Backbone as CSV, one residue per row, in Angstrom:
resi,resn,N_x,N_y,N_z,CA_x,CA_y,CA_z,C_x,C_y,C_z
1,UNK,115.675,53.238,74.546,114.874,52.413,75.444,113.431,52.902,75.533
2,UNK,113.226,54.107,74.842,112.088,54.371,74.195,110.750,53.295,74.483
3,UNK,109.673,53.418,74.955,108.171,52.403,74.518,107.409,52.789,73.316
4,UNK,107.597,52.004,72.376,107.038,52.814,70.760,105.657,53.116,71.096
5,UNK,105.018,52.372,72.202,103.266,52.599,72.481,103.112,53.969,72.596
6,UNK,103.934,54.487,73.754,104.257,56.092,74.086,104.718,57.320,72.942
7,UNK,104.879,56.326,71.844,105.577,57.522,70.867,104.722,58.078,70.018
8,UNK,104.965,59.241,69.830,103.615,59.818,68.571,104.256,61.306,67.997
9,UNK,103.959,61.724,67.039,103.977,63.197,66.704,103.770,64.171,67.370
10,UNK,104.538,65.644,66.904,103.826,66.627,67.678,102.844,66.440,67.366
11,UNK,102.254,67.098,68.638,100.031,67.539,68.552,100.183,68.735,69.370
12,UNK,100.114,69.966,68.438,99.695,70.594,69.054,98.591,71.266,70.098
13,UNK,97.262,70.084,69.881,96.110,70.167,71.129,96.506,69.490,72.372
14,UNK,97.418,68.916,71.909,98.130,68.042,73.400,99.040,69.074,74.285
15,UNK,99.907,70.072,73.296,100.748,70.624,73.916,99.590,72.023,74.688
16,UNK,98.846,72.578,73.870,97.587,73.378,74.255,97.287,72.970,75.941
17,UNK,96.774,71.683,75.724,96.032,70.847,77.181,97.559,71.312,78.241
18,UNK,98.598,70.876,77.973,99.598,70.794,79.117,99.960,72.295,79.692
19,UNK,100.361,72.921,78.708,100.223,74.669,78.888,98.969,75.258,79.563
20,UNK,97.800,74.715,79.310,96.462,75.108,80.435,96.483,74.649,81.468
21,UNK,97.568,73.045,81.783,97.235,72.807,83.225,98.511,73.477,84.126
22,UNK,99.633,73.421,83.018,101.356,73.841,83.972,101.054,75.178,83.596
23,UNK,101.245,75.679,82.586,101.480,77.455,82.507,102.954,77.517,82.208
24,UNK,103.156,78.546,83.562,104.544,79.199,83.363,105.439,77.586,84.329
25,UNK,105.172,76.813,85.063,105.845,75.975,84.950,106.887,75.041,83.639
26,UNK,106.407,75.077,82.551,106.918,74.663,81.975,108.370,75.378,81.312
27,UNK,109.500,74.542,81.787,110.815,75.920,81.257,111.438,74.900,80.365
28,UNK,111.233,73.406,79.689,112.128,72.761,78.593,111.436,71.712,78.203
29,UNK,111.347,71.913,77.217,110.247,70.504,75.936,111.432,69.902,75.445
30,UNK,111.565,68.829,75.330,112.994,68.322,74.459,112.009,67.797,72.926
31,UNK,112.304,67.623,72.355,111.380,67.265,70.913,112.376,66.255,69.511
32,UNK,112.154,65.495,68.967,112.547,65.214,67.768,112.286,65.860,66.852
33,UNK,112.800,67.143,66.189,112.674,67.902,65.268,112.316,67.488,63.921
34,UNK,113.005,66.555,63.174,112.678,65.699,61.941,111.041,64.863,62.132
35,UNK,110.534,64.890,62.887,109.308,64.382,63.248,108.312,65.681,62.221
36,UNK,107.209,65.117,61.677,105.882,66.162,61.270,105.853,67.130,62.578
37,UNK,106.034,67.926,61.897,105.494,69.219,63.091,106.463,69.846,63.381
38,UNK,107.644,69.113,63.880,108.892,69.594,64.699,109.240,71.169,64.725
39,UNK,109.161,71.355,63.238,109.533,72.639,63.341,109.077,73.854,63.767
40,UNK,107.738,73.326,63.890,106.114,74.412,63.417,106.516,74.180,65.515
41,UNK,106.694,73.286,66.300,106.445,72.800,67.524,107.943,74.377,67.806
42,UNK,108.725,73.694,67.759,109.983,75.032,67.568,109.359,76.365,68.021
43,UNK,108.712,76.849,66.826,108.052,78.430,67.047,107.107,78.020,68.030
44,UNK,106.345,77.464,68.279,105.499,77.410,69.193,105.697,77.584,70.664
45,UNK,106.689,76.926,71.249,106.925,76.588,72.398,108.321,78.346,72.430
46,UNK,108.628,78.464,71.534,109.910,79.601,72.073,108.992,80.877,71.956
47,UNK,107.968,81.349,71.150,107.193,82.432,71.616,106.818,81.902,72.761
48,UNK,106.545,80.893,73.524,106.160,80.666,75.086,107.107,80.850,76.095
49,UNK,108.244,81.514,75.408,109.805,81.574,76.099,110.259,80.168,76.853
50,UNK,109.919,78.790,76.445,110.424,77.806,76.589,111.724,77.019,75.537
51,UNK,112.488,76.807,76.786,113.777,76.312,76.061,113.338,75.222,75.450
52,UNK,114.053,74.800,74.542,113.396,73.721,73.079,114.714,73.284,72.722
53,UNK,114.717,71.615,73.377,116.016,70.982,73.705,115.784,69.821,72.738
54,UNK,116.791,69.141,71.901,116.736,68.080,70.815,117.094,66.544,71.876
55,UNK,116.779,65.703,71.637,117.033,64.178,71.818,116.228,63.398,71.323
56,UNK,116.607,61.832,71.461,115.973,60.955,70.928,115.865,61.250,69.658
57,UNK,116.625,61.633,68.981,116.676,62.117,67.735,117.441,61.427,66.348
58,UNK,116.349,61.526,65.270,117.538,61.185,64.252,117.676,61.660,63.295
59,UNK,118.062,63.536,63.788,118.362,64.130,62.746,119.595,64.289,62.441
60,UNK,119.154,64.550,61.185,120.646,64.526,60.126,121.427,66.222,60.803
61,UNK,122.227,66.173,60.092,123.154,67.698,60.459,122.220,68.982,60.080
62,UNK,121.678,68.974,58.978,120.930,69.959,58.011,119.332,69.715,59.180
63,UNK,118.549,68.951,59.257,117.859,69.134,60.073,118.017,69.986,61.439
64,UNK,119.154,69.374,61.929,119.569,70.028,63.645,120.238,71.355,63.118
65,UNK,120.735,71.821,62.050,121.284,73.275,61.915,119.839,73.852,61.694
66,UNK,118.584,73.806,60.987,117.568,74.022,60.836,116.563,74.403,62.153
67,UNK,116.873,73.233,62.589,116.693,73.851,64.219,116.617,74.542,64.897
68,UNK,117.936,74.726,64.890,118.927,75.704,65.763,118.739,76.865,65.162
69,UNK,118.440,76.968,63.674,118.071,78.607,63.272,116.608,78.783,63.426
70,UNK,115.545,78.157,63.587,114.422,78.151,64.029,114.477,78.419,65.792
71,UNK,115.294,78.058,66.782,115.136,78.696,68.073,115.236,77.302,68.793
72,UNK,115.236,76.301,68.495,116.393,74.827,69.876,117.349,75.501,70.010
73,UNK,118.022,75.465,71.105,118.519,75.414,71.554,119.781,74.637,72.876
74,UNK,119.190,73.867,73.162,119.576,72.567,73.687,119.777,70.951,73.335
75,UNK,120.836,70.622,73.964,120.756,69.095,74.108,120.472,67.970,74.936
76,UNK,119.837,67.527,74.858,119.439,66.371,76.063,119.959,65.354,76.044
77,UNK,120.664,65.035,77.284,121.804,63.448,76.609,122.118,63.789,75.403
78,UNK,123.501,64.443,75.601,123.980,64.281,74.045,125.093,63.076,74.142
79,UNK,124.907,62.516,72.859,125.434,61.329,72.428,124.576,60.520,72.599
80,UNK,123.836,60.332,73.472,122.657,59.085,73.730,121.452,59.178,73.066
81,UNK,121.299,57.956,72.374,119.924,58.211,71.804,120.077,58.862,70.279
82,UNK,120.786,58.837,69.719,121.515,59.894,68.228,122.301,59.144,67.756
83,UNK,122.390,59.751,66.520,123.531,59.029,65.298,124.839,59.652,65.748
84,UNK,125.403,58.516,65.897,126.925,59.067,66.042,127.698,59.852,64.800
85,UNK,128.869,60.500,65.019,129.623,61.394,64.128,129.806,60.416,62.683
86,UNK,129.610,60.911,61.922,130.304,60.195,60.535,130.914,61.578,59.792
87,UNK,132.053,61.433,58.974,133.160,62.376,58.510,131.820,62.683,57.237
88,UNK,131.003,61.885,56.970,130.558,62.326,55.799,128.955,62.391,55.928
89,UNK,128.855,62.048,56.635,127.118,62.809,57.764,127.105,63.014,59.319
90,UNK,127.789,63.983,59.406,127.738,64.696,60.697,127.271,64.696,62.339
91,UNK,125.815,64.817,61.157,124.781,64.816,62.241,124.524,65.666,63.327
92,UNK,123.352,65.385,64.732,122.901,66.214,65.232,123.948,66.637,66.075
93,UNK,124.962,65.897,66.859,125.929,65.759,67.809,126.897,66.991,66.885
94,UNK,127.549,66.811,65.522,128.251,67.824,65.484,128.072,69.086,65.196
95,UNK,126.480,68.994,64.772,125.846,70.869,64.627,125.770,71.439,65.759
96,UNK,125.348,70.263,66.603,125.437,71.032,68.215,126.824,71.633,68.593
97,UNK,127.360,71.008,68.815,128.768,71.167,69.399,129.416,72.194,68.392
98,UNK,128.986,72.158,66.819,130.118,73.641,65.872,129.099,74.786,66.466
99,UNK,128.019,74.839,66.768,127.150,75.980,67.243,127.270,76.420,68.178
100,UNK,127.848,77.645,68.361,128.006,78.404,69.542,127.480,78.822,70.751
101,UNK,125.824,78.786,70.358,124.757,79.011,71.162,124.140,77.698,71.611
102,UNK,124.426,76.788,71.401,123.344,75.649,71.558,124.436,74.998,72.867
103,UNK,123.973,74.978,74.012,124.303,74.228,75.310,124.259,72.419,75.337
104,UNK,124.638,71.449,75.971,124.476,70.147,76.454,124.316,69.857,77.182
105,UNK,123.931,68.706,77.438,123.616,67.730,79.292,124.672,66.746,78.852
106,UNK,125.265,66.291,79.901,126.673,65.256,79.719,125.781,64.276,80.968
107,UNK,125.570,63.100,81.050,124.968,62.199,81.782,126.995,61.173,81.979
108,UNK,127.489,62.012,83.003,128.704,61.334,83.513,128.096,60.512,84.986
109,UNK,128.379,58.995,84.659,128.590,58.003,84.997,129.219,57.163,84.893
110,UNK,130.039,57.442,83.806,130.788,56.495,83.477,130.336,55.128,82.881
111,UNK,129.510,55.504,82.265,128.782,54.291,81.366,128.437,54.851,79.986
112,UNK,127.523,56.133,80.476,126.914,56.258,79.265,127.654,57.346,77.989
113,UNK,129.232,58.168,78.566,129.443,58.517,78.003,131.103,58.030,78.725
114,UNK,132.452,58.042,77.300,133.666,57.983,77.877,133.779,59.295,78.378
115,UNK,135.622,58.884,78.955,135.717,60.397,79.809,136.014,60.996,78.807
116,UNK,136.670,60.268,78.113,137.349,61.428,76.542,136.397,61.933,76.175
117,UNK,135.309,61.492,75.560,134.016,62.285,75.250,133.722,63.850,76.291
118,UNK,133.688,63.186,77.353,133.145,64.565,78.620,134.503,65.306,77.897
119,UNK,135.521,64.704,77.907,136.792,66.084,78.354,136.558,66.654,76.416
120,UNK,136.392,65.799,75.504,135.849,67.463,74.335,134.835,68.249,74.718
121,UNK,133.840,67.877,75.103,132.569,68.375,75.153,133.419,70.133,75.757
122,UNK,133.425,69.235,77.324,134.286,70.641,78.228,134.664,71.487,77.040
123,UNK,135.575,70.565,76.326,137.146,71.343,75.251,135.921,72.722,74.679
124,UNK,135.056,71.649,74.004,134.762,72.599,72.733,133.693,73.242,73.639
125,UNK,132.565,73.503,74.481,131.907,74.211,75.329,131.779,74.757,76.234
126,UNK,132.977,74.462,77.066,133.122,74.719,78.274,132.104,75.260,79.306
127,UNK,132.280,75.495,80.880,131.489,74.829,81.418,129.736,76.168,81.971
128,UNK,130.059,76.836,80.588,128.655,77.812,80.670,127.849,77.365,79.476
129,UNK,128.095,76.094,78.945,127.328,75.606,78.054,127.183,74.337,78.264
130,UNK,127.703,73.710,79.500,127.596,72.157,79.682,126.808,71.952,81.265
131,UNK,125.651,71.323,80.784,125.237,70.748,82.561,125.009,69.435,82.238
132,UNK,125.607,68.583,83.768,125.697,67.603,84.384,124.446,67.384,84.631
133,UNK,123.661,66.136,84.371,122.751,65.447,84.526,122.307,63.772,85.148
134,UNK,121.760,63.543,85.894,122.182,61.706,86.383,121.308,60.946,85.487
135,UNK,119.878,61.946,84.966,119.408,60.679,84.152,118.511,59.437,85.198
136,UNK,118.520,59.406,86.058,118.800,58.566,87.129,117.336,58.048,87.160
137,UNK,117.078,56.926,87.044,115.381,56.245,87.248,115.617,55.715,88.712
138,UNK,114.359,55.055,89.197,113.948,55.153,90.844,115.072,54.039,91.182
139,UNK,115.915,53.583,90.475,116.855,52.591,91.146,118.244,53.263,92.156
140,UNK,118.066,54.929,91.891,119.470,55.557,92.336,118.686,55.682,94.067
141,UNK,119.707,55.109,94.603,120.014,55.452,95.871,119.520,54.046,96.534
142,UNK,118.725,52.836,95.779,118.381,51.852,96.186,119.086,50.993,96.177
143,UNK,119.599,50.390,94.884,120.604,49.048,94.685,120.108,48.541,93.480
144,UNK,120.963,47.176,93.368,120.235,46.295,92.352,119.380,45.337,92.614
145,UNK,118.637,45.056,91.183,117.573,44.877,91.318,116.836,44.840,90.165
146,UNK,114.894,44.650,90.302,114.480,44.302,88.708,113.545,45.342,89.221
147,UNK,113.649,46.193,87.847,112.364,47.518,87.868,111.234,48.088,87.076
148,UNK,110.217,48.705,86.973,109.433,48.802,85.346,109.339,50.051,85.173
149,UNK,110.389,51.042,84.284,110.438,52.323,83.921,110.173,52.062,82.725
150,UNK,109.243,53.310,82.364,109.086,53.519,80.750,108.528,52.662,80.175
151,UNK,107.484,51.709,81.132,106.805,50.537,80.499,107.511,50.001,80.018
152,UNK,109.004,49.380,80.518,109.937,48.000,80.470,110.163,47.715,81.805
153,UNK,110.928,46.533,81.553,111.306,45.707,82.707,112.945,46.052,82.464
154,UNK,113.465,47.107,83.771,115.243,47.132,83.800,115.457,46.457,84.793
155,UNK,116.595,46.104,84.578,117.777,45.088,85.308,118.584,46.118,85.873
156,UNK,119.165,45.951,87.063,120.445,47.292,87.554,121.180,45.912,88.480
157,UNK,122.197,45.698,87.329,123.523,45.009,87.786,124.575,46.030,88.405
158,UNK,125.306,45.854,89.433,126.484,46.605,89.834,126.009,48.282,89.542
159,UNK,125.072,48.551,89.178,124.143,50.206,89.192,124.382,50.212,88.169
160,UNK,124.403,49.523,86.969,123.901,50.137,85.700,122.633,49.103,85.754
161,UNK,121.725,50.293,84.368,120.478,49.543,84.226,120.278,49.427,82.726
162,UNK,119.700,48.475,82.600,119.976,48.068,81.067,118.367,47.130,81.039
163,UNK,117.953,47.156,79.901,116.794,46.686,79.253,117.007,44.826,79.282
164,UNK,116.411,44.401,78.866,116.763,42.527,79.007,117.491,42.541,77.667
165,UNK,117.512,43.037,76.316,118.176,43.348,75.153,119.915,43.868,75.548
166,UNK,120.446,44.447,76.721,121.531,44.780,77.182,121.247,46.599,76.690
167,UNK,120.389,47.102,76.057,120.104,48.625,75.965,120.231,49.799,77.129
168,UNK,121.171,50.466,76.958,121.263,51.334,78.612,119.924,51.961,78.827
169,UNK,119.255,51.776,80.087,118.026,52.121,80.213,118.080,53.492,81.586
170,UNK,118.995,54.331,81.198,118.523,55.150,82.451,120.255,55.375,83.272
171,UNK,120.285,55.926,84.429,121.268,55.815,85.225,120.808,55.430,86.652
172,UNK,121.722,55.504,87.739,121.549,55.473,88.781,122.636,55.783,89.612
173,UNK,123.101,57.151,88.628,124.325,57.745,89.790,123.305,58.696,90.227
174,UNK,124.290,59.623,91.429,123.512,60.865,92.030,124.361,62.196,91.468
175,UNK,123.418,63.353,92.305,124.709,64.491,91.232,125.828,64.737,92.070
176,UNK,126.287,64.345,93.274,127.363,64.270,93.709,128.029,63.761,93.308
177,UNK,128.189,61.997,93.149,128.939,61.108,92.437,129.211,61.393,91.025
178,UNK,128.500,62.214,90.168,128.435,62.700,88.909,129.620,64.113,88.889
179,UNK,129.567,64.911,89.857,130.480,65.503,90.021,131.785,65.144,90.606
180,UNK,131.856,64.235,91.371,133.260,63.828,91.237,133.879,62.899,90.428
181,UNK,133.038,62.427,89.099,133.371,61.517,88.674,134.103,62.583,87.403
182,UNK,133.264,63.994,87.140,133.598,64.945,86.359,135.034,65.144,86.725
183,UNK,135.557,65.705,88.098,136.544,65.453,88.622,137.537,64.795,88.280
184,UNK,137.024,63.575,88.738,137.823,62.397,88.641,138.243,62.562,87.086
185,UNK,137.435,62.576,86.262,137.613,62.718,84.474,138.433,63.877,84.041
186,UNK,138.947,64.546,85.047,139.821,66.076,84.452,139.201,66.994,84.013
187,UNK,137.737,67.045,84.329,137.235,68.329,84.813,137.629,68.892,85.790
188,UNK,137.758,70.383,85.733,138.266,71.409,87.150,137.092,71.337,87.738
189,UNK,137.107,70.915,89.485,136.074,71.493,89.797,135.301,72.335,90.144
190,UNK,136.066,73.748,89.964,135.306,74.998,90.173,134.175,74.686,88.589
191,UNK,134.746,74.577,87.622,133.521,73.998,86.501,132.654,72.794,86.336
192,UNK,133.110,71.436,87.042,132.139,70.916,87.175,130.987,71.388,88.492
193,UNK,131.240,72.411,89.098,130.390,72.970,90.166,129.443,73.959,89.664
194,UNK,129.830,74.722,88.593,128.796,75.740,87.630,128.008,74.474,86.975
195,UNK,128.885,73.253,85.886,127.863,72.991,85.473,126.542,71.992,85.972
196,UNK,126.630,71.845,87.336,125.839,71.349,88.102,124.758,71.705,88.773
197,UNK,125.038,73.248,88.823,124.341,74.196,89.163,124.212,75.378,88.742
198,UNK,124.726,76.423,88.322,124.653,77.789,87.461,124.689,77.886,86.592
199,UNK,125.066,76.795,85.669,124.788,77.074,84.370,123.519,75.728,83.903
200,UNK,123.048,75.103,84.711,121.080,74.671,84.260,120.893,75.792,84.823
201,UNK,120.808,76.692,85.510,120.349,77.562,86.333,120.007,79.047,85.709
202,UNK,121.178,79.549,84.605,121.123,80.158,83.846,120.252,80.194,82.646
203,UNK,120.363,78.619,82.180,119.851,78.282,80.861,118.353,77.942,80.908
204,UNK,117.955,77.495,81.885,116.198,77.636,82.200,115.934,78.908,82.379
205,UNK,116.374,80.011,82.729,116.030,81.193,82.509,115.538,81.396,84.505
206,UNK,115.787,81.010,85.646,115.317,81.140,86.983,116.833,81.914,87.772
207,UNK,115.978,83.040,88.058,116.496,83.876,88.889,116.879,83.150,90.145
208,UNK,118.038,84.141,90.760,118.206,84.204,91.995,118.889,82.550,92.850
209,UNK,118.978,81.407,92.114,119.616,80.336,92.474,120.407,80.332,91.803
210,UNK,121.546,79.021,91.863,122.712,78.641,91.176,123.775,79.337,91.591
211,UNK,124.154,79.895,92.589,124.877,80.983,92.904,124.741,81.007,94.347
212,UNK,126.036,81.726,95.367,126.427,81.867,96.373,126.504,83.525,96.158
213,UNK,125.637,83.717,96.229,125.819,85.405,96.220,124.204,86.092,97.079
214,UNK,125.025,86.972,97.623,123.738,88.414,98.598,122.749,88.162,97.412
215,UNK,121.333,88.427,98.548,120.053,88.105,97.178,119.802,86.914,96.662
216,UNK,120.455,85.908,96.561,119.817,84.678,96.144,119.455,83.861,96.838
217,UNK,118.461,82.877,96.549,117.763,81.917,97.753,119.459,80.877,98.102
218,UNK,118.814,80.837,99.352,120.408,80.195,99.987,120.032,78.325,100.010
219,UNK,120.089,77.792,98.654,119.329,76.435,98.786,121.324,76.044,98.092
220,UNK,121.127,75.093,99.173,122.858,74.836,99.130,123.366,73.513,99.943
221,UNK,124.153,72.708,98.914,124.646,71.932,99.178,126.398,71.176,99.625
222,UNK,126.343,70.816,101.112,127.621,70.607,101.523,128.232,69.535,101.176
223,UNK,129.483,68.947,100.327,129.925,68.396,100.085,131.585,67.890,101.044
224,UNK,131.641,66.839,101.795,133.195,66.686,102.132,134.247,66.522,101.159
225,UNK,135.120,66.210,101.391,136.325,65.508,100.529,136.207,64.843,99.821
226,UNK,135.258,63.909,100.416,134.840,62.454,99.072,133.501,62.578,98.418
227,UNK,132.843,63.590,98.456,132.150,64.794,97.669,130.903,63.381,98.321
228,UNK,130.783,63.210,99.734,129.731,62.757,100.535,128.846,63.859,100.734
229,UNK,127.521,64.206,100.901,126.556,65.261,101.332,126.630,65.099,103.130
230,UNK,127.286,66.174,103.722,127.208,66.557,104.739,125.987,67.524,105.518
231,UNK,125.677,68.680,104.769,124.393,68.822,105.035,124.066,69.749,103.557
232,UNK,122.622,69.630,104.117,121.554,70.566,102.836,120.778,71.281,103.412
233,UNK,121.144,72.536,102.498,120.645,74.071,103.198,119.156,74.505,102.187
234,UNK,118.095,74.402,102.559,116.991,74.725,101.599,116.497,76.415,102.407
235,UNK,116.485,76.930,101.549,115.648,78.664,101.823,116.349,78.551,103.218
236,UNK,117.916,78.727,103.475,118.334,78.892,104.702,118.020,78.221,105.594
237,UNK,117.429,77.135,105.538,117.065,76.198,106.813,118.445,74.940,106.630
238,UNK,119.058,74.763,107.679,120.361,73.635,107.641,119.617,71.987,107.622
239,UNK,120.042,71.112,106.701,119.600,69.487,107.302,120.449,68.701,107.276
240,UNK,121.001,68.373,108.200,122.171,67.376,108.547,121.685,66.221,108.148
């Protein structure tokens, strides 16, 4: 759902400009690797100790293993946006997943990926290499309705959002509903609870959150039974 106006090559004077205005803010570039540059972009951004995550991608298997020995490390929406598995071109989805080191984002909603899908992912990564993501454009928490993300016009029937072409354009679950839907899908939830929180938490490289432990900032979220938000705890302050 891409705007081709928005699309262009690495530039490295572009990435220069953003690093002078963010700095150390910046902790994940996602990139199309098979793109001019991609690779040269790779070394660039991981001597900056930034994680260097693949999507929107259409690399072949040999590209994304190339990658991955150059220093990506991540997946962004995996399955979305990529060539699906073929027995006789692979692709980026299965270098990720045979690679030991390379982590995923699972966007569970129940649209954009089956549950069978979530429950290999789990299988083959389990849940210190998998975080939960909503994906979610300004339609989550509003309704349906007509919207303009990404310089298109989305539609959000019954909360999915889709392009006027029928193209999934986004989500509009929250990460609660995303976690019980993990749940609901036969994820355990002591692991869909890491990968919601301690393990992005880990993998951006930020101390001291993601975790219920002495020493860490106490930014924490209460969930009931029907995994409703009861209250939210930021730097120890309670909000009902």
């Amino acid at each position: 759902m891409q705007n081709v106006k928005y699309l262009r090559h690495p530039n490295f004077e572009e990435m220069d400009l953003i690093f002078k205005e963010a700095g150390d803010l910046i902790k994940m570039v996602t990139i199309a690797p098979e793109l001019p540059g991609g690779i040269d972009l790779i070394h660039y951004l991981t001597k900056r100790n930034v994680v260097v995550a693949i999507a929107h991608s259409n690399a072949t298997y040999e590209e994304a293993t190339q990658a991955f020995e150059e220093g990506a490390s991540h997946i962004t929406h995996c399955f979305n946006a990529m060539p699906v598995i073929h027995h006789r071109a692979p692709g980026l989805v299965a270098a990720a997943l045979e690679n030991d080191g390379v982590s995923l984002q699972a966007i569970v909603d129940g649209v954009h990926l089956h549950p069978g899908i979530i429950r290999l992912m789990h299988k083959i990564k389990g849940p210190n290499k998998i975080v939960l993501t909503t994906d979610a454009l300004q339609a989550m928490g509003v309704g349906d309705g007509d919207y303009v993300f990404g310089g298109h016009q989305v539609s959000v029937k019954e909360g999915i959002a889709r392009l006027q072409d029928g193209t999934l354009a986004s989500s509009t679950i929250t990460m609660n509903r995303s976690l019980k839907l993990s749940v609901d899908f036969g994820i355990p939830l002591s692991d869909g609870i890491k990968m919601a929180s301690t393990t992005p938490a880990n993998i951006l490289g930020l101390n001291r959150i993601g975790e219920i432990k002495e020493g860490y900032i106490a930014d924490l979220v209460l969930l009931d039974d029907a995994y409703d938000v009861s209250q939210t705890i930021i730097n120890g302050v309670v909000y009902s």
